[in-house]
Short mmCIF file of C-alpha atoms in Angstrom, two decimals:
data_model
loop_
_atom_site.label_atom_id
_atom_site.label_comp_id
_atom_site.label_asym_id
_atom_site.label_seq_id
_atom_site.Cartn_x
_atom_site.Cartn_y
_atom_site.Cartn_z
CA MET U 231 -27.45 15.99 15.54
CA ALA U 232 -24.55 17.67 17.76
CA GLN U 233 -20.98 17.62 15.72
CA ALA U 234 -18.72 16.05 17.48
CA ARG U 235 -15.24 17.74 18.80
CA ARG U 236 -11.79 17.81 20.91
CA ALA U 237 -10.78 19.70 23.12
CA THR U 238 -7.95 21.62 21.74
CA SER U 239 -5.70 21.80 24.59
CA ASP U 240 -4.96 20.19 27.85
CA LYS U 241 -6.30 23.11 29.92
CA PRO U 242 -9.86 23.59 28.97
CA ARG U 243 -11.47 26.98 28.44
CA ARG U 244 -14.68 26.56 29.18
CA VAL U 245 -16.23 23.88 31.52
CA LEU U 246 -19.44 22.54 31.88
CA VAL U 247 -20.46 21.84 35.85
CA THR U 248 -22.74 19.99 36.79
CA ARG U 249 -25.05 19.56 39.90
CA PHE U 250 -29.02 19.46 39.59
CA SER U 251 -30.02 18.77 43.36
CA ALA U 252 -30.15 19.05 46.11
CA LEU U 253 -30.50 22.37 47.63
CA GLY U 254 -27.65 22.06 50.18
CA ASP U 255 -25.62 19.76 48.22
CA VAL U 256 -25.68 22.71 45.31
CA ALA U 257 -24.73 24.99 47.76
CA MET U 258 -21.98 23.06 48.82
CA THR U 259 -20.53 23.56 45.74
CA LEU U 260 -20.45 27.08 45.93
CA PRO U 261 -17.27 28.10 48.20
CA VAL U 262 -15.80 25.52 45.53
CA VAL U 263 -16.67 27.14 42.31
CA TYR U 264 -16.36 31.04 43.31
CA GLY U 265 -13.16 29.72 44.24
CA ALA U 266 -12.01 27.40 41.01
CA CYS U 267 -13.26 30.47 38.81
CA ARG U 268 -11.63 33.44 41.43
CA ALA U 269 -8.33 30.45 40.57
CA ASN U 270 -8.72 30.50 37.02
CA PRO U 271 -9.91 33.75 35.98
CA GLY U 272 -8.89 32.67 31.92
CA VAL U 273 -11.43 30.26 32.19
CA ALA U 274 -15.35 30.09 31.59
CA PHE U 275 -17.83 27.83 34.23
CA ILE U 276 -20.85 27.33 32.89
CA PHE U 277 -23.25 26.04 35.68
CA ALA U 278 -26.10 24.08 35.24
CA THR U 279 -28.83 23.04 37.84
CA ARG U 280 -32.45 23.58 38.71
CA ARG U 281 -33.93 26.69 37.98
CA HIS U 282 -34.81 27.28 42.27
CA MET U 283 -31.45 26.65 42.41
CA ALA U 284 -30.06 29.86 40.62
CA LYS U 285 -31.15 32.17 43.27
CA MET U 286 -28.22 31.20 45.68
CA PHE U 287 -26.00 32.23 43.08
CA VAL U 288 -25.28 35.98 44.65
CA ASN U 289 -22.77 37.66 43.86
CA PRO U 290 -21.38 35.55 41.39
CA PRO U 291 -17.44 35.48 39.64
CA ALA U 292 -17.87 37.31 36.22
CA ASN U 293 -16.15 34.03 34.24
CA LEU U 294 -19.38 32.22 35.88
CA THR U 295 -22.70 31.79 34.10
CA VAL U 296 -25.10 29.72 35.66
CA PHE U 297 -27.72 27.91 33.32
CA ALA U 298 -31.22 26.76 35.28
CA PHE U 299 -33.46 24.80 34.12
CA ASP U 300 -36.64 22.31 34.71
CA PRO U 301 -35.54 18.99 34.46
CA ALA U 302 -39.34 18.43 33.48
CA ASP U 303 -38.03 19.37 29.81
CA TYR U 304 -35.78 17.18 29.72
CA GLU U 305 -36.39 13.96 30.98
CA GLY U 306 -35.31 9.96 29.61
CA LEU U 307 -32.85 9.44 27.37
CA THR U 308 -33.48 11.96 24.31
CA GLY U 309 -34.78 14.71 26.44
CA LEU U 310 -30.72 14.24 28.43
CA LYS U 311 -29.63 14.06 24.96
CA ARG U 312 -31.74 17.70 23.86
CA LEU U 313 -30.37 18.81 27.19
CA TYR U 314 -26.92 18.25 26.50
CA ASP U 315 -26.68 19.42 22.76
CA HIS U 316 -28.59 22.36 23.62
CA LEU U 317 -25.96 23.57 26.39
CA SER U 318 -23.22 22.21 23.71
CA SER U 319 -24.80 24.48 20.96
CA LYS U 320 -25.61 27.67 23.80
CA PHE U 321 -21.47 27.04 25.85
CA ASP U 322 -19.15 25.50 23.47
CA PHE U 323 -17.64 23.97 26.26
CA ASP U 324 -14.68 21.57 26.14
CA ALA U 325 -14.71 20.00 29.41
CA VAL U 326 -17.67 18.83 32.20
CA ALA U 327 -16.89 18.80 35.89
CA ASP U 328 -19.75 16.27 36.59
CA PHE U 329 -20.39 17.49 40.62
CA HIS U 330 -22.97 14.68 40.57
CA SER U 331 -22.03 11.22 39.33
CA VAL U 332 -25.76 10.41 39.10
CA LEU U 333 -27.48 8.75 36.48
CA ARG U 334 -28.60 11.89 34.75
CA THR U 335 -25.12 13.32 34.83
CA ARG U 336 -23.56 10.98 33.38
CA VAL U 337 -26.13 10.57 30.51
CA ILE U 338 -24.15 14.04 29.73
CA ASP U 339 -21.02 12.42 30.19
CA TRP U 340 -20.88 10.04 27.80
CA TYR U 341 -22.21 12.24 25.10
CA ALA U 342 -19.08 14.55 26.04
CA ARG U 343 -16.55 11.54 25.99
CA ARG U 344 -18.11 10.73 22.99
CA ASP U 345 -16.96 14.27 21.48
CA GLY U 346 -13.58 14.12 22.34
CA LEU U 347 -14.22 16.17 25.42
CA LYS U 348 -12.57 15.87 29.13
CA VAL U 349 -14.80 14.75 31.71
CA VAL U 350 -13.89 13.95 35.91
CA SER U 351 -16.39 12.77 37.70
CA LEU U 352 -17.12 13.41 41.79
CA ASP U 353 -16.09 10.23 43.26
CA LYS U 354 -17.95 9.46 45.94
CA SER U 355 -17.09 6.57 47.80
CA ARG U 356 -19.58 4.66 48.54
CA SER U 357 -17.94 1.65 49.50
CA HIS U 358 -16.53 3.74 52.54
CA ARG U 359 -19.87 5.09 52.86
CA ARG U 360 -21.14 1.56 53.45
CA ALA U 361 -19.01 0.79 55.51
CA LEU U 362 -19.53 3.78 58.30
CA THR U 363 -23.39 3.40 58.29
CA ARG U 364 -23.82 -0.53 58.24
CA ARG U 365 -25.37 -2.27 61.47
CA HIS U 366 -22.53 -3.94 62.42
CA ASN U 367 -18.26 -3.73 62.22
CA LYS U 368 -18.75 -0.31 61.26
CA VAL U 369 -16.05 1.85 60.37
CA LEU U 370 -16.43 5.07 62.16
CA VAL U 371 -13.73 6.87 60.21
CA PRO U 372 -14.10 10.52 58.70
CA LEU U 373 -14.70 10.41 55.06
CA ARG U 374 -13.12 12.88 52.86
CA PRO U 375 -15.11 16.06 53.01
CA MET U 376 -17.56 16.44 50.11
CA LEU U 377 -15.90 20.00 49.41
CA GLU U 378 -12.61 18.74 49.01
CA ARG U 379 -14.19 15.76 46.32
CA TYR U 380 -15.67 18.98 44.21
CA ALA U 381 -12.27 20.06 44.43
CA ASP U 382 -10.49 16.87 43.17
CA VAL U 383 -12.80 17.57 40.07
CA ILE U 384 -11.74 20.77 39.27
CA THR U 385 -8.03 19.81 40.12
CA ALA U 386 -8.22 16.85 37.53
CA LEU U 387 -9.35 18.78 34.55
CA GLY U 388 -5.83 20.88 34.94
CA LEU U 389 -6.72 23.88 36.25
CA HIS U 390 -5.46 25.69 39.68
CA ALA U 391 -7.08 24.50 42.43
CA PRO U 392 -10.40 26.60 44.20
CA GLY U 393 -8.97 29.90 45.45
CA PRO U 394 -10.63 30.69 48.94
CA PHE U 395 -14.42 31.53 50.07
CA VAL U 396 -14.68 33.30 52.73
CA SER U 397 -19.30 34.55 51.99
CA LEU U 398 -21.44 35.92 49.21
CA PHE U 399 -21.48 39.61 50.75
CA PRO U 400 -18.71 41.68 51.73
CA PRO U 401 -18.06 41.91 55.43
CA GLU U 402 -20.31 44.19 56.38
CA GLY U 403 -22.91 42.02 55.28
CA ALA U 404 -25.90 42.77 52.30
CA PRO U 405 -27.79 45.73 51.87
CA ALA U 406 -30.30 46.20 54.09
CA GLU U 407 -33.04 46.55 50.85
CA ARG U 408 -31.48 42.87 50.27
CA TYR U 409 -34.19 41.53 53.10
CA ALA U 410 -36.09 43.99 53.59
CA ILE U 411 -39.08 41.88 52.87
CA LEU U 412 -38.57 39.74 55.99
CA SER U 413 -36.87 42.66 58.49
CA GLU U 414 -35.77 45.57 59.17
CA PRO U 415 -32.57 46.31 59.64
CA LYS U 416 -30.59 45.11 62.79
CA ARG U 417 -31.35 47.81 66.09
CA ARG U 418 -28.14 49.13 67.76
CA GLY U 419 -27.69 46.81 70.56
CA GLU U 420 -29.67 43.67 68.99
CA ARG U 421 -28.64 40.72 68.06
CA TRP U 422 -30.23 37.97 65.70
CA VAL U 423 -30.28 34.13 65.85
CA ALA U 424 -32.11 32.24 62.53
CA VAL U 425 -33.19 28.46 63.58
CA ALA U 426 -33.90 26.32 60.89
CA PRO U 427 -35.27 23.47 63.09
CA PHE U 428 -36.65 21.47 59.78
CA ALA U 429 -34.89 18.34 57.15
CA LYS U 430 -36.37 16.48 54.50
CA TYR U 431 -35.81 12.90 56.33
CA SER U 432 -37.22 12.44 60.33
CA GLY U 433 -33.45 11.18 61.12
CA LYS U 434 -32.33 14.38 61.04
CA ILE U 435 -35.15 16.50 62.61
CA TYR U 436 -34.38 17.35 66.61
CA PRO U 437 -37.96 16.83 68.09
CA ALA U 438 -40.38 19.47 68.06
CA GLY U 439 -41.24 19.72 71.70
CA LEU U 440 -37.55 20.08 72.37
CA MET U 441 -37.00 22.35 69.89
CA GLU U 442 -39.17 24.68 71.09
CA LYS U 443 -37.86 24.64 75.18
CA ALA U 444 -34.55 25.27 73.71
CA LEU U 445 -35.81 28.09 71.51
CA ARG U 446 -37.58 29.45 75.19
CA MET U 447 -33.75 29.09 76.85
CA ILE U 448 -31.85 31.02 74.12
CA VAL U 449 -34.98 33.79 74.83
CA GLU U 450 -34.83 33.77 77.41
CA ASP U 451 -30.97 33.67 78.44
CA ASN U 452 -30.43 36.53 76.51
CA PRO U 453 -32.68 39.78 76.26
CA ASP U 454 -30.87 41.31 73.90
CA VAL U 455 -31.95 38.28 70.76
CA ARG U 456 -34.12 38.71 68.40
CA VAL U 457 -35.08 35.23 66.45
CA PHE U 458 -36.00 34.73 63.63
CA LEU U 459 -37.85 31.04 62.41
CA LEU U 460 -36.85 29.55 59.12
CA GLY U 461 -39.13 26.95 57.09
CA ALA U 462 -41.69 26.13 53.89
CA GLY U 463 -44.79 23.83 53.35
CA ALA U 464 -47.91 24.41 55.40
CA SER U 465 -46.98 21.98 57.93
CA GLU U 466 -43.39 23.39 59.08
CA GLU U 467 -45.15 27.31 58.47
CA ALA U 468 -48.36 26.28 61.17
CA GLN U 469 -45.40 24.95 63.48
CA LEU U 470 -43.33 28.16 62.88
CA ASP U 471 -46.14 30.79 63.45
CA LYS U 472 -47.38 28.84 66.61
CA TRP U 473 -43.75 29.29 67.94
CA GLY U 474 -43.69 32.96 66.29
CA ALA U 475 -46.82 33.66 68.69
CA THR U 476 -46.25 32.77 71.65
CA ILE U 477 -42.03 33.08 72.18
CA GLU U 478 -41.38 36.18 72.61
CA ARG U 479 -38.96 38.26 70.75
CA THR U 480 -39.21 35.30 67.50
CA THR U 481 -40.80 35.74 64.43
CA SER U 482 -41.69 33.16 62.08
CA LEU U 483 -40.42 33.91 58.45
CA ALA U 484 -42.24 31.05 56.83
CA GLY U 485 -44.74 31.67 54.08
CA ASN U 486 -43.57 35.24 54.08
CA GLY U 487 -42.49 34.77 50.19
CA GLY U 488 -38.71 36.67 50.71
CA GLY U 489 -37.22 34.00 49.12
CA LEU U 490 -34.03 32.29 48.65
CA ALA U 491 -32.36 35.66 47.81
CA ALA U 492 -33.61 37.28 50.68
CA GLU U 493 -33.10 34.92 53.28
CA LEU U 494 -29.28 34.71 52.12
CA ALA U 495 -29.04 38.36 53.15
CA LEU U 496 -30.34 38.23 56.26
CA LEU U 497 -28.65 35.24 57.25
CA SER U 498 -25.23 37.51 56.39
CA HIS U 499 -26.33 39.49 59.38
CA VAL U 500 -27.50 37.04 61.98
CA ASP U 501 -24.82 36.38 65.32
CA ALA U 502 -26.05 32.56 65.11
CA VAL U 503 -28.06 29.98 63.51
CA VAL U 504 -29.41 26.77 64.92
CA ALA U 505 -30.20 24.04 61.45
CA MET U 506 -30.31 20.65 61.29
CA ASP U 507 -28.04 18.81 58.51
CA SER U 508 -30.10 20.35 56.17
CA ALA U 509 -29.88 22.78 53.36
CA ASN U 510 -30.18 25.87 55.65
CA MET U 511 -26.90 24.63 57.27
CA HIS U 512 -25.05 25.23 54.68
CA LEU U 513 -27.34 28.76 53.06
CA ALA U 514 -25.63 29.60 56.84
CA ALA U 515 -22.03 29.07 55.67
CA LEU U 516 -22.43 30.76 52.07
CA VAL U 517 -23.00 33.64 55.00
CA GLY U 518 -19.96 33.03 57.23
CA ALA U 519 -23.00 32.52 59.64
CA PRO U 520 -21.85 30.54 63.03
CA THR U 521 -23.64 28.21 63.05
CA VAL U 522 -24.78 25.45 65.67
CA SER U 523 -25.35 22.31 64.14
CA ILE U 524 -27.68 19.16 64.94
CA TRP U 525 -27.10 15.90 63.99
CA GLY U 526 -29.00 12.44 64.51
CA ALA U 527 -28.98 9.18 61.86
CA THR U 528 -26.30 10.96 60.16
CA HIS U 529 -22.74 12.12 61.04
CA PRO U 530 -20.34 14.83 60.28
CA TYR U 531 -18.13 12.01 59.59
CA CYS U 532 -20.17 11.41 55.98
CA GLY U 533 -18.63 14.43 54.63
CA PHE U 534 -21.51 16.73 54.07
CA SER U 535 -19.88 19.54 56.99
CA ALA U 536 -20.81 22.83 56.00
CA PHE U 537 -17.89 24.58 54.66
CA GLY U 538 -15.82 26.44 57.48
CA ALA U 539 -17.64 24.95 60.21
CA ASP U 540 -16.50 24.85 63.16
CA GLU U 541 -16.19 21.06 64.89
CA ALA U 542 -17.01 22.05 67.95
CA ASN U 543 -20.68 23.82 67.50
CA ALA U 544 -22.02 19.92 66.10
CA VAL U 545 -24.16 19.06 68.60
CA GLN U 546 -24.59 15.16 69.09
CA LEU U 547 -24.44 12.05 71.12
CA ALA U 548 -21.89 9.26 70.59
CA ILE U 549 -24.21 6.04 69.92
CA GLU U 550 -22.82 3.06 69.04
CA CYS U 551 -25.74 2.78 66.00
CA ARG U 552 -24.76 6.53 64.45
CA PRO U 553 -24.61 7.13 61.59
CA CYS U 554 -26.81 4.84 60.62
CA SER U 555 -27.58 6.71 56.90
CA ILE U 556 -25.97 8.89 54.88
CA PHE U 557 -28.54 10.99 54.07
CA GLY U 558 -31.09 9.94 57.37
CA ASN U 559 -33.71 8.80 55.10
CA LYS U 560 -33.86 5.03 56.57
CA THR U 561 -36.25 4.72 59.49
CA CYS U 562 -34.75 4.28 63.06
CA ARG U 563 -33.51 0.62 63.91
CA ARG U 564 -34.07 1.69 67.71
CA GLY U 565 -37.58 2.96 67.12
CA ASP U 566 -37.48 5.91 69.03
CA TYR U 567 -34.55 8.64 67.54
CA LEU U 568 -32.46 8.61 70.13
CA CYS U 569 -29.29 9.81 68.78
CA LEU U 570 -32.11 13.32 68.17
CA ALA U 571 -34.34 13.02 71.53
CA GLY U 572 -31.73 11.91 73.83
CA ILE U 573 -29.57 15.94 73.41
CA SER U 574 -30.55 18.04 76.13
CA PRO U 575 -32.33 21.74 74.82
CA ARG U 576 -29.71 23.16 77.31
CA THR U 577 -26.59 21.10 75.85
CA VAL U 578 -28.40 23.34 72.10
CA ALA U 579 -29.05 26.61 73.74
CA ASP U 580 -25.74 26.88 75.87
CA ARG U 581 -23.77 25.85 72.68
CA VAL U 582 -25.62 28.90 71.28
CA ASN U 583 -25.15 31.14 74.38
CA SER U 584 -21.46 30.23 73.79
CA LEU U 585 -21.47 31.63 69.56
CA LEU U 586 -23.41 34.70 71.43
CA ARG U 587 -20.88 35.72 73.71
CA ALA U 588 -17.86 35.80 71.44
CA ASN U 589 -20.06 38.41 69.39
CA PRO U 590 -20.89 40.54 71.88
CA PRO U 591 -23.66 43.06 70.88
CA LYS U 592 -23.08 46.50 69.51
CA LYS U 593 -23.30 49.68 70.91
#
């Protein structure tokens, strides 16, 4: 059994940050975590998350350690107790920043409080979420952004507010060798557009037929553009390979084996991204890539807009049933997903063209 211990001062020196999933949610925490590390250089931060998330922590601050684990190794209450004991003995943390606030992290919180440690949990404002997404009498008011809620956890621990964050990479982007498995370096006069047309739930996915039309418009409107298609899994790979084979200057990166780190490196050089309300939207934000986001069942008002997102680049329809879900996982009550099917491909293409006009190619 871990020996009970108490924090020795009001300001913690070693903070355990917990956020186990999902990919996009973990990505959203990085600007706050990196900013907190730089604003509190005398504090050690330990970020505990799933193993496959660790590769997105590129160029981390010196006082950040990522503890990556497989949840299957720590199942149930006894497993979580073992996880807590392991983290405690390895890092001797004196405070917990719970960025997840779910049952698993609450178990960790309970053991930390038992040991006299300061614990601050994320406020998800669940009642306001229900009011925003209910079918009738919606309260259509923006919820406090998740990025600000994560920062609240840091300051509630008695630490300095997170400092500024711009990108995981320097202004010139990642070195070419970081993404060499995906592409050769950008040619002079060439511009890159990355398109990530998928999401976990149907309520977030722009219909494939409309997306294909938007892709063809982007390519036809911009003869200097090369398009990269991002996705994972067999069904996504099949669709993206088809588009890559039939749309000029378009390359599918699905199934290439490059991995998350290589994708981030490539994204640091793109001139525009098209993404759903999905993990790729947040990954693009981590490298400062200008992004056109497409919203369906969800809504920026839910608080999950990407770091640094420009509201003008959120493509969405103002229909009375939106938002019907925080995560996009509910079946469409109308049965037609008009929130997505009603968005014109030309609207998407024009928004991308606007970003490209603002970033002319280097001659």
